Amino acid sequence: MELVCSILELIGIVIGFPMGLLLGYFLFIYFEPGDVKEPMVRPLHEFDTSSIADLLPDIPLWMKQPDYDRLDWLNKSIYHMWPYLDKAICNAIRSSLEPIFGEYVGKYLLKSIEFEILSLGTLPPTIQGMKVHETNENEVAFEPMLRWAGNPNIILVVKLLALRIKIQLIDIQIFAAPRIILKPLVPTIPCFASIVVSLMEKPYVDFGLKVVGGDIMAIPGLYQFVQETIKKQIASLYLWPQTYELQILDGSTGTTKKPIGLLHVKVVRGLKLLKMDLLGSSDPYVKLSLSGERLPAKRTSIKMKNLNPVWNEEFNLTVKDPQSQVLELRVYDWEKVGTHDKLGMQIVPLREIIPRETKQFTLNLVKNTNPNDPQNKKYRGQLEVELTLKPFKENSNRLSGNLDGTFTDQENNNVGKSSKDKALHGAGLLMVTVQGAEDVEGKHHNNPYALVCFGGERKKTKTLKKTRDPNWNTEFQFVLEEAPLKEKIHIEVITKRRGFGFWPKELLGYVDISLVDVVYNGRIKEKYNLINSRNGAIHVEIRWEAI
């Protein structure tokens, strides 16, 4: 008897459970409530306190927060453009997804996957408000609040053996708060090099999904599961600090490449150089520079009356692209009066140099880089140089170590200490960018320029005429043998007169910036109030790259 009861219980479970799921499926999907009424529209003053509290989340941000701007004009523009945006976006979706669908055809018994209908509907998304951020960076950052309660009609047809399954996406709602950054700003249309997008909070996504005519999102438990899964997946990819970057301009269009290392050049000596003087000798010196650089060329000392000069002089040049840049070496005969005669030149591609390995070159001097020029067959002497490419350390090797600010025991013993010591005490490149100033005003004239003083060197920007808000955007570089932990950089803003007259120069303000934070953090970008100036300020960016 117990065996019979057990068999009956098993049969009841096998039959009752599927029947219950099927019955619930039809009850929740195909039966709609009949007591749905039209919503009542009443003035706001007729609502009680609890009802108003329920409405607060739906009030636009520009009404609740003063730093969000109202954008009715933009929403109206999107509304009129939406039919064309709909077609353009749908065409882009088709072109990007159809190749992906093609990879699955023939697998898992699938015969085809294709869109039967693809339309985003007639209701465009709206921007409930937008907040624009002011930063010290060369960028534009804004946060729009996007809401889309759309009526799309997207039908995907999947052919599985002899079955033809329709999957329809309907009644979509998306609420998102992205941060959009256009950076860096460049003097080339569209005036920014890339778009960086991140979400400031988890988005809200709601939609209906019909399969074989029934909305499966109405199944209890499935709706919440899909909601949480979508939020987690999107958050793992785009929730701040995660970002999605879309490159608009390549590195060769409008953008400036950052230095990646230093080229250490030792000019050793010259051999059998040309005789240019009347007495059968020359006064040679060497100028050296990297292609693509606007910085002044370095030059050796002059060796008087010597065709086999020995210099043994060392220089450091900033490298930005070792794959394309070349070292240009030009030998001149110094003249007391008039132009200096060219004795010869030669180039060395940086791609021939292995990083951190010193390589010696004995270069045959030529007149120019044209291999078909017959004058290049003339012997012009040789030049011996030693080259070492020293890349900068990666940012991950700076003082902070891992992202959580900690080191493992092995890293502390082996890597951490050496990295810290080299970053704190090793050689490197200090880059100072004087971007501009504001509210600098002289008593007699306003033709300002900036003077940067550091390590005994004085470098100045160009002079801008008749302005109190100059924009120089000039970079200066200082190659140092050790990190400037205890040093300061001195920057002055000076105005000078045009033409003749009294008061030739006037100090508009100055600032002294300690460099210890630059060494520890790698970079600072701040606005400094000028000393001895009423309201003047200067924008400066300083970077330190250790080698």
Coordinates of C-alpha atoms in Angstrom, one line a residue, residues 73-476:
W73 CA 14.8 73.7 -26.7
L74 CA 16.9 70.6 -27.0
N75 CA 14.0 68.3 -26.3
K76 CA 12.0 70.1 -29.0
S77 CA 14.8 69.7 -31.5
I78 CA 15.1 66.0 -30.7
Y79 CA 11.4 65.6 -31.1
H80 CA 11.5 67.0 -34.7
M81 CA 14.6 65.0 -35.6
W82 CA 13.4 61.8 -34.0
P83 CA 11.9 60.2 -37.2
Y84 CA 15.3 60.6 -38.9
L85 CA 17.3 59.6 -35.8
D86 CA 15.1 56.5 -35.6
K87 CA 16.0 55.3 -39.0
A88 CA 19.7 56.1 -38.6
I89 CA 19.9 54.3 -35.3
C90 CA 18.0 51.3 -36.5
N91 CA 20.3 51.1 -39.6
A92 CA 23.3 51.1 -37.3
I93 CA 21.8 48.4 -35.1
R94 CA 21.1 46.2 -38.1
S95 CA 24.6 46.6 -39.6
S96 CA 26.3 45.9 -36.3
L97 CA 24.1 42.9 -35.1
E98 CA 23.6 41.1 -38.4
P99 CA 27.2 39.9 -38.6
I100 CA 27.0 38.7 -35.0
F101 CA 23.7 36.8 -35.8
G102 CA 25.4 35.2 -38.7
E103 CA 28.0 33.6 -36.4
Y104 CA 25.3 31.6 -34.7
V105 CA 23.5 30.4 -37.8
G106 CA 24.1 26.7 -38.2
K107 CA 24.9 26.3 -34.5
Y108 CA 22.5 25.0 -31.8
L109 CA 20.0 23.9 -34.6
L110 CA 19.5 27.6 -35.6
K111 CA 18.6 28.2 -39.3
S112 CA 18.3 32.0 -39.2
I113 CA 18.1 35.0 -37.0
E114 CA 16.8 38.2 -38.5
F115 CA 14.8 41.4 -37.7
E116 CA 11.2 41.3 -39.0
I117 CA 10.5 44.8 -37.7
L118 CA 12.9 47.3 -36.2
S119 CA 11.6 50.6 -35.0
L120 CA 12.2 52.7 -31.9
G121 CA 8.7 54.1 -32.1
T122 CA 7.3 57.7 -32.2
L123 CA 8.3 58.8 -28.7
P124 CA 11.8 60.2 -28.4
P125 CA 13.9 60.3 -25.2
T126 CA 13.8 63.5 -23.2
I127 CA 16.5 65.3 -21.1
Q128 CA 15.1 66.2 -17.7
G129 CA 18.0 68.5 -17.0
M130 CA 21.7 69.0 -17.5
K131 CA 24.6 69.9 -15.2
V132 CA 27.8 71.3 -16.7
H133 CA 31.0 70.9 -14.7
E134 CA 33.9 73.4 -14.6
T135 CA 37.3 71.7 -14.3
N136 CA 40.9 72.7 -14.6
E137 CA 41.4 70.1 -17.3
N138 CA 41.4 70.7 -21.0
E139 CA 37.9 69.2 -21.4
V140 CA 34.1 69.8 -21.3
A141 CA 32.1 67.6 -18.8
F142 CA 28.3 67.5 -18.5
E143 CA 25.7 65.3 -16.9
P144 CA 22.3 65.0 -18.6
M145 CA 19.4 63.2 -16.9
L146 CA 17.9 61.0 -19.7
R147 CA 14.5 59.5 -19.6
W148 CA 12.9 57.4 -22.3
A149 CA 9.4 56.0 -22.0
G150 CA 9.2 54.7 -25.6
N151 CA 6.9 52.6 -27.7
P152 CA 9.4 50.7 -29.9
N153 CA 8.3 47.8 -32.1
I154 CA 11.2 45.4 -32.4
I155 CA 10.5 41.9 -33.6
L156 CA 13.3 39.3 -33.9
V157 CA 12.5 36.1 -35.7
V158 CA 14.4 33.0 -34.8
K159 CA 14.1 29.8 -36.9
L160 CA 14.9 26.7 -34.9
L161 CA 14.5 23.6 -37.0
A162 CA 10.9 23.8 -38.2
L163 CA 9.8 26.3 -35.5
R164 CA 9.5 30.0 -36.2
I165 CA 9.8 31.9 -32.9
K166 CA 9.0 35.6 -32.7
I167 CA 10.5 37.6 -29.9
Q168 CA 9.1 41.1 -29.6
L169 CA 10.4 44.0 -27.4
I170 CA 7.8 46.5 -26.3
D171 CA 7.1 49.3 -23.8
I172 CA 10.6 50.2 -22.9
Q173 CA 11.5 52.6 -20.1
I174 CA 15.1 53.8 -19.4
F175 CA 16.2 56.3 -16.8
A176 CA 19.9 57.0 -16.8
A177 CA 22.3 59.7 -15.5
P178 CA 25.5 59.5 -17.6
R179 CA 28.6 61.8 -17.4
I180 CA 29.9 62.8 -20.8
I181 CA 33.4 64.2 -21.2
L182 CA 34.7 65.7 -24.4
K183 CA 38.5 65.7 -24.2
P184 CA 41.1 66.9 -25.0
L185 CA 39.9 70.1 -26.7
V186 CA 41.9 70.6 -29.9
P187 CA 41.9 73.2 -32.7
T188 CA 40.5 70.8 -35.2
I189 CA 36.8 70.1 -36.1
P190 CA 34.9 68.8 -34.1
C191 CA 37.3 70.4 -31.5
F192 CA 37.6 67.4 -29.2
A193 CA 39.6 64.2 -29.7
S194 CA 37.4 61.6 -27.8
I195 CA 34.1 61.1 -26.0
V196 CA 34.3 59.5 -22.6
V197 CA 31.0 58.2 -21.1
S198 CA 30.3 56.7 -17.6
L199 CA 27.2 56.2 -15.5
M200 CA 26.9 58.0 -12.2
E201 CA 24.4 55.6 -10.8
K202 CA 22.8 52.3 -11.8
P203 CA 20.3 52.8 -14.7
Y204 CA 16.6 51.8 -14.5
V205 CA 15.5 49.6 -17.4
D206 CA 12.0 48.2 -17.8
F207 CA 10.5 46.6 -20.9
G208 CA 8.1 43.9 -22.1
L209 CA 9.3 40.8 -23.9
K210 CA 6.7 38.8 -25.8
V211 CA 7.5 35.3 -26.9
V212 CA 4.9 33.5 -29.0
G213 CA 2.4 36.2 -28.2
G214 CA 2.8 36.2 -24.4
D215 CA 4.8 38.6 -22.2
I216 CA 7.2 36.4 -20.3
M217 CA 8.2 39.4 -18.2
A218 CA 4.9 38.9 -16.4
I219 CA 6.0 35.6 -14.9
P220 CA 6.5 36.1 -11.1
G221 CA 10.2 36.3 -10.1
L222 CA 11.5 36.6 -13.7
Y223 CA 11.0 40.3 -13.9
Q224 CA 13.0 41.1 -10.8
F225 CA 15.8 38.6 -11.9
V226 CA 16.1 40.3 -15.3
Q227 CA 16.1 43.8 -13.8
E228 CA 18.9 43.0 -11.4
T229 CA 20.9 41.1 -14.0
I230 CA 20.7 44.1 -16.5
K231 CA 21.7 46.6 -13.8
K232 CA 24.7 44.5 -12.7
Q233 CA 26.0 43.9 -16.2
I234 CA 25.7 47.6 -17.2
A235 CA 27.2 48.7 -13.9
S236 CA 30.2 46.4 -14.3
L237 CA 31.0 47.9 -17.7
Y238 CA 30.1 51.6 -17.4
L239 CA 29.4 52.6 -13.7
W240 CA 31.9 55.2 -12.6
P241 CA 34.9 54.9 -12.4
Q242 CA 34.5 52.5 -15.3
T243 CA 34.3 54.4 -18.7
Y244 CA 33.6 53.9 -22.3
E245 CA 35.8 55.9 -24.7
L246 CA 35.0 56.6 -28.3
Q247 CA 37.9 58.0 -30.3
I248 CA 37.0 60.8 -32.7
L249 CA 40.4 62.0 -33.9
D250 CA 43.5 60.0 -34.2
G251 CA 46.9 61.0 -32.7
S252 CA 48.0 62.7 -35.9
T253 CA 45.0 65.1 -36.1
G254 CA 45.0 68.0 -33.8
T255 CA 46.2 66.1 -30.7
T256 CA 49.7 66.5 -29.2
K257 CA 51.5 63.3 -28.2
K258 CA 52.9 63.2 -24.7
P259 CA 56.6 62.4 -24.1
I260 CA 57.3 58.7 -23.4
G261 CA 61.0 59.0 -22.6
L262 CA 64.4 60.7 -23.0
L263 CA 67.0 60.1 -25.6
H264 CA 70.5 60.4 -24.0
V265 CA 73.0 61.6 -26.7
K266 CA 76.7 61.7 -26.2
V267 CA 78.5 63.4 -29.0
V268 CA 81.9 61.7 -28.8
R269 CA 84.0 63.1 -31.7
G270 CA 84.4 64.0 -35.4
L271 CA 86.8 62.4 -37.8
K272 CA 88.4 64.0 -40.9
L273 CA 85.9 66.8 -41.3
L274 CA 85.9 69.1 -44.3
K275 CA 88.3 72.0 -44.5
M276 CA 86.3 75.3 -44.9
D277 CA 88.8 78.0 -43.7
L278 CA 91.4 79.6 -45.9
L279 CA 94.1 78.2 -43.8
G280 CA 93.0 74.6 -44.4
S281 CA 91.0 74.0 -41.2
S282 CA 87.5 74.4 -39.7
D283 CA 85.8 75.5 -36.4
P284 CA 83.2 72.7 -36.0
Y285 CA 80.2 72.3 -33.7
V286 CA 77.2 70.0 -33.8
K287 CA 73.5 70.8 -33.6
L288 CA 71.2 68.0 -32.6
S289 CA 67.4 67.7 -32.6
L290 CA 64.5 65.3 -32.9
S291 CA 62.1 65.4 -35.9
G292 CA 58.6 66.7 -35.1
E293 CA 59.8 68.9 -32.2
R294 CA 59.4 72.7 -31.9
L295 CA 62.0 73.0 -29.2
P296 CA 65.3 74.7 -30.0
A297 CA 68.1 72.4 -31.1
K298 CA 70.8 71.5 -28.7
R299 CA 74.4 72.4 -29.7
T300 CA 77.9 71.4 -28.6
S301 CA 80.8 73.7 -28.0
I302 CA 83.0 75.1 -30.8
K303 CA 86.3 73.4 -31.4
M304 CA 88.5 76.0 -33.0
K305 CA 90.8 74.9 -35.9
N306 CA 90.3 71.2 -35.6
L307 CA 89.3 68.6 -38.2
N308 CA 89.2 65.8 -35.6
P309 CA 87.4 67.4 -32.7
V310 CA 86.7 65.6 -29.5
W311 CA 83.6 66.8 -27.6
N312 CA 82.4 64.0 -25.2
E313 CA 79.4 66.2 -24.5
E314 CA 76.0 64.8 -23.3
F315 CA 72.5 65.9 -24.1
N316 CA 68.9 64.7 -23.3
L317 CA 66.1 65.1 -25.8
T318 CA 62.4 64.4 -25.2
V319 CA 61.0 61.5 -27.2
K320 CA 57.3 61.3 -28.1
D321 CA 57.1 58.6 -30.9
P322 CA 60.2 56.3 -31.2
Q323 CA 58.7 54.5 -34.1
S324 CA 58.6 57.6 -36.4
Q325 CA 61.0 60.1 -34.9
V326 CA 64.6 60.4 -36.0
L327 CA 67.7 62.1 -34.5
E328 CA 69.0 64.8 -36.7
L329 CA 72.7 65.6 -36.4
R330 CA 74.2 68.6 -38.3
V331 CA 77.8 69.7 -38.2
Y332 CA 78.6 73.4 -38.9
D333 CA 81.7 75.5 -39.3
W334 CA 81.5 78.5 -37.0
E335 CA 82.0 81.9 -38.6
K336 CA 82.5 85.1 -36.7
V337 CA 80.8 87.1 -39.4
G338 CA 78.0 85.8 -41.6
T339 CA 76.2 82.5 -41.8
H340 CA 77.9 79.3 -40.6
D341 CA 78.9 76.8 -43.3
K342 CA 77.4 73.3 -43.3
L343 CA 80.0 70.5 -43.1
G344 CA 77.5 67.6 -43.2
M345 CA 74.6 65.9 -41.6
Q346 CA 73.1 62.5 -40.8
I347 CA 70.0 61.0 -39.2
V348 CA 69.4 58.0 -36.9
P349 CA 65.9 56.5 -36.7
L350 CA 65.0 55.9 -33.1
R351 CA 63.4 52.5 -33.9
E352 CA 66.9 51.2 -34.4
I353 CA 67.7 51.8 -30.7
I354 CA 66.8 49.2 -28.0
P355 CA 65.4 50.8 -24.9
R356 CA 67.9 51.2 -22.0
E357 CA 70.8 49.8 -24.0
T358 CA 73.6 52.2 -25.1
K359 CA 74.5 51.9 -28.8
Q360 CA 77.4 53.4 -30.6
F361 CA 77.2 54.8 -34.1
T362 CA 79.9 56.0 -36.5
L363 CA 78.0 58.1 -39.0
N364 CA 79.2 59.0 -42.5
L365 CA 78.3 62.6 -43.0
V366 CA 76.3 63.6 -46.1
K367 CA 75.0 66.9 -47.6
N368 CA 71.3 66.0 -47.3
T369 CA 69.0 63.1 -47.0
N370 CA 68.3 62.7 -50.7
P371 CA 70.0 59.4 -51.7
N372 CA 70.0 60.4 -55.4
D373 CA 71.9 63.7 -54.9
P374 CA 75.4 63.2 -56.5
Q375 CA 77.0 65.5 -53.9
N376 CA 76.3 62.9 -51.2
K377 CA 79.0 60.7 -52.8
K378 CA 81.6 63.3 -51.6
Y379 CA 83.5 62.3 -48.4
R380 CA 82.6 64.8 -45.6
G381 CA 84.0 63.0 -42.6
Q382 CA 82.5 61.0 -39.8
L383 CA 80.7 61.6 -36.5
E384 CA 80.8 59.3 -33.5
V385 CA 77.9 59.3 -31.1
E386 CA 76.4 57.1 -28.3
L387 CA 72.7 56.9 -27.9
T388 CA 70.5 55.5 -25.1
L389 CA 66.7 55.5 -25.1
K390 CA 65.4 55.8 -21.5
P391 CA 61.6 55.3 -21.3
F392 CA 59.6 56.9 -18.5
K393 CA 58.3 54.6 -15.8
E394 CA 54.6 53.5 -16.0
N395 CA 52.1 55.3 -13.8
S396 CA 51.4 52.0 -12.1
N397 CA 55.0 52.0 -10.7
R398 CA 54.6 55.3 -8.9
L399 CA 54.6 55.7 -5.2
S400 CA 51.1 54.3 -4.6
G401 CA 51.8 50.8 -5.8
N402 CA 48.5 48.8 -6.3
L403 CA 45.1 50.5 -6.9
D404 CA 44.2 49.9 -3.2
G405 CA 47.4 51.7 -2.1
T406 CA 49.0 48.6 -0.7
F407 CA 52.0 46.4 -1.6
T408 CA 52.4 42.7 -0.9
D409 CA 55.4 41.7 1.2
Q410 CA 57.4 40.5 -1.8
E411 CA 56.6 43.8 -3.7
N412 CA 57.6 45.8 -0.8
N413 CA 60.9 44.0 -0.5
N414 CA 61.8 43.7 -4.2
V415 CA 59.9 46.1 -6.4
G416 CA 58.2 48.7 -4.1
K417 CA 61.3 50.1 -2.5
S418 CA 63.3 50.3 -5.7
S419 CA 60.4 52.0 -7.6
K420 CA 59.9 54.5 -4.8
D421 CA 63.6 55.3 -4.5
K422 CA 64.0 55.8 -8.2
A423 CA 60.9 58.0 -8.4
L424 CA 62.0 60.0 -5.4
H425 CA 65.7 60.4 -6.2
G426 CA 66.2 59.4 -9.8
A427 CA 66.5 61.5 -12.9
G428 CA 63.5 62.6 -15.0
L429 CA 61.7 65.2 -17.0
L430 CA 59.9 68.2 -15.5
M431 CA 57.2 69.6 -17.9
V432 CA 55.7 73.0 -17.1
T433 CA 52.7 74.2 -19.1
V434 CA 51.6 77.8 -18.6
Q435 CA 48.1 77.7 -19.9
G436 CA 47.0 81.3 -19.2
A437 CA 46.1 84.0 -16.7
E438 CA 43.0 86.0 -15.8
D439 CA 42.3 89.5 -14.4
V440 CA 46.0 90.6 -14.8
E441 CA 46.0 94.4 -15.3
G442 CA 48.9 96.8 -15.4
K443 CA 48.8 100.5 -14.5
H444 CA 50.1 101.7 -17.9
H445 CA 49.7 98.8 -20.4
N446 CA 48.4 95.3 -20.7
N447 CA 50.8 93.2 -23.0
P448 CA 51.5 90.3 -20.7
Y449 CA 53.9 87.4 -20.9
A450 CA 54.9 84.7 -18.4
L451 CA 58.5 84.2 -17.2
V452 CA 59.3 80.7 -15.8
C453 CA 62.4 80.5 -13.6
F454 CA 63.8 77.2 -12.4
G455 CA 67.3 75.7 -11.9
G456 CA 69.1 78.8 -13.1
E457 CA 67.1 78.8 -16.4
R458 CA 64.7 81.5 -17.4
K459 CA 62.1 80.8 -20.1
K460 CA 59.3 83.0 -21.3
T461 CA 56.1 82.7 -23.3
K462 CA 55.2 84.9 -26.2
T463 CA 53.8 88.4 -25.5
L464 CA 50.1 88.9 -26.1
K465 CA 48.9 92.4 -26.8
K466 CA 46.1 94.3 -25.1
T467 CA 44.5 91.6 -23.0
R468 CA 43.9 91.0 -19.3
D469 CA 43.1 87.3 -19.8
P470 CA 46.0 86.0 -21.8
N471 CA 46.0 82.4 -23.1
W472 CA 49.6 81.2 -23.8
N473 CA 49.3 77.4 -23.6
T474 CA 53.1 77.1 -23.7
E475 CA 55.1 74.1 -22.4
F476 CA 58.6 74.2 -21.0

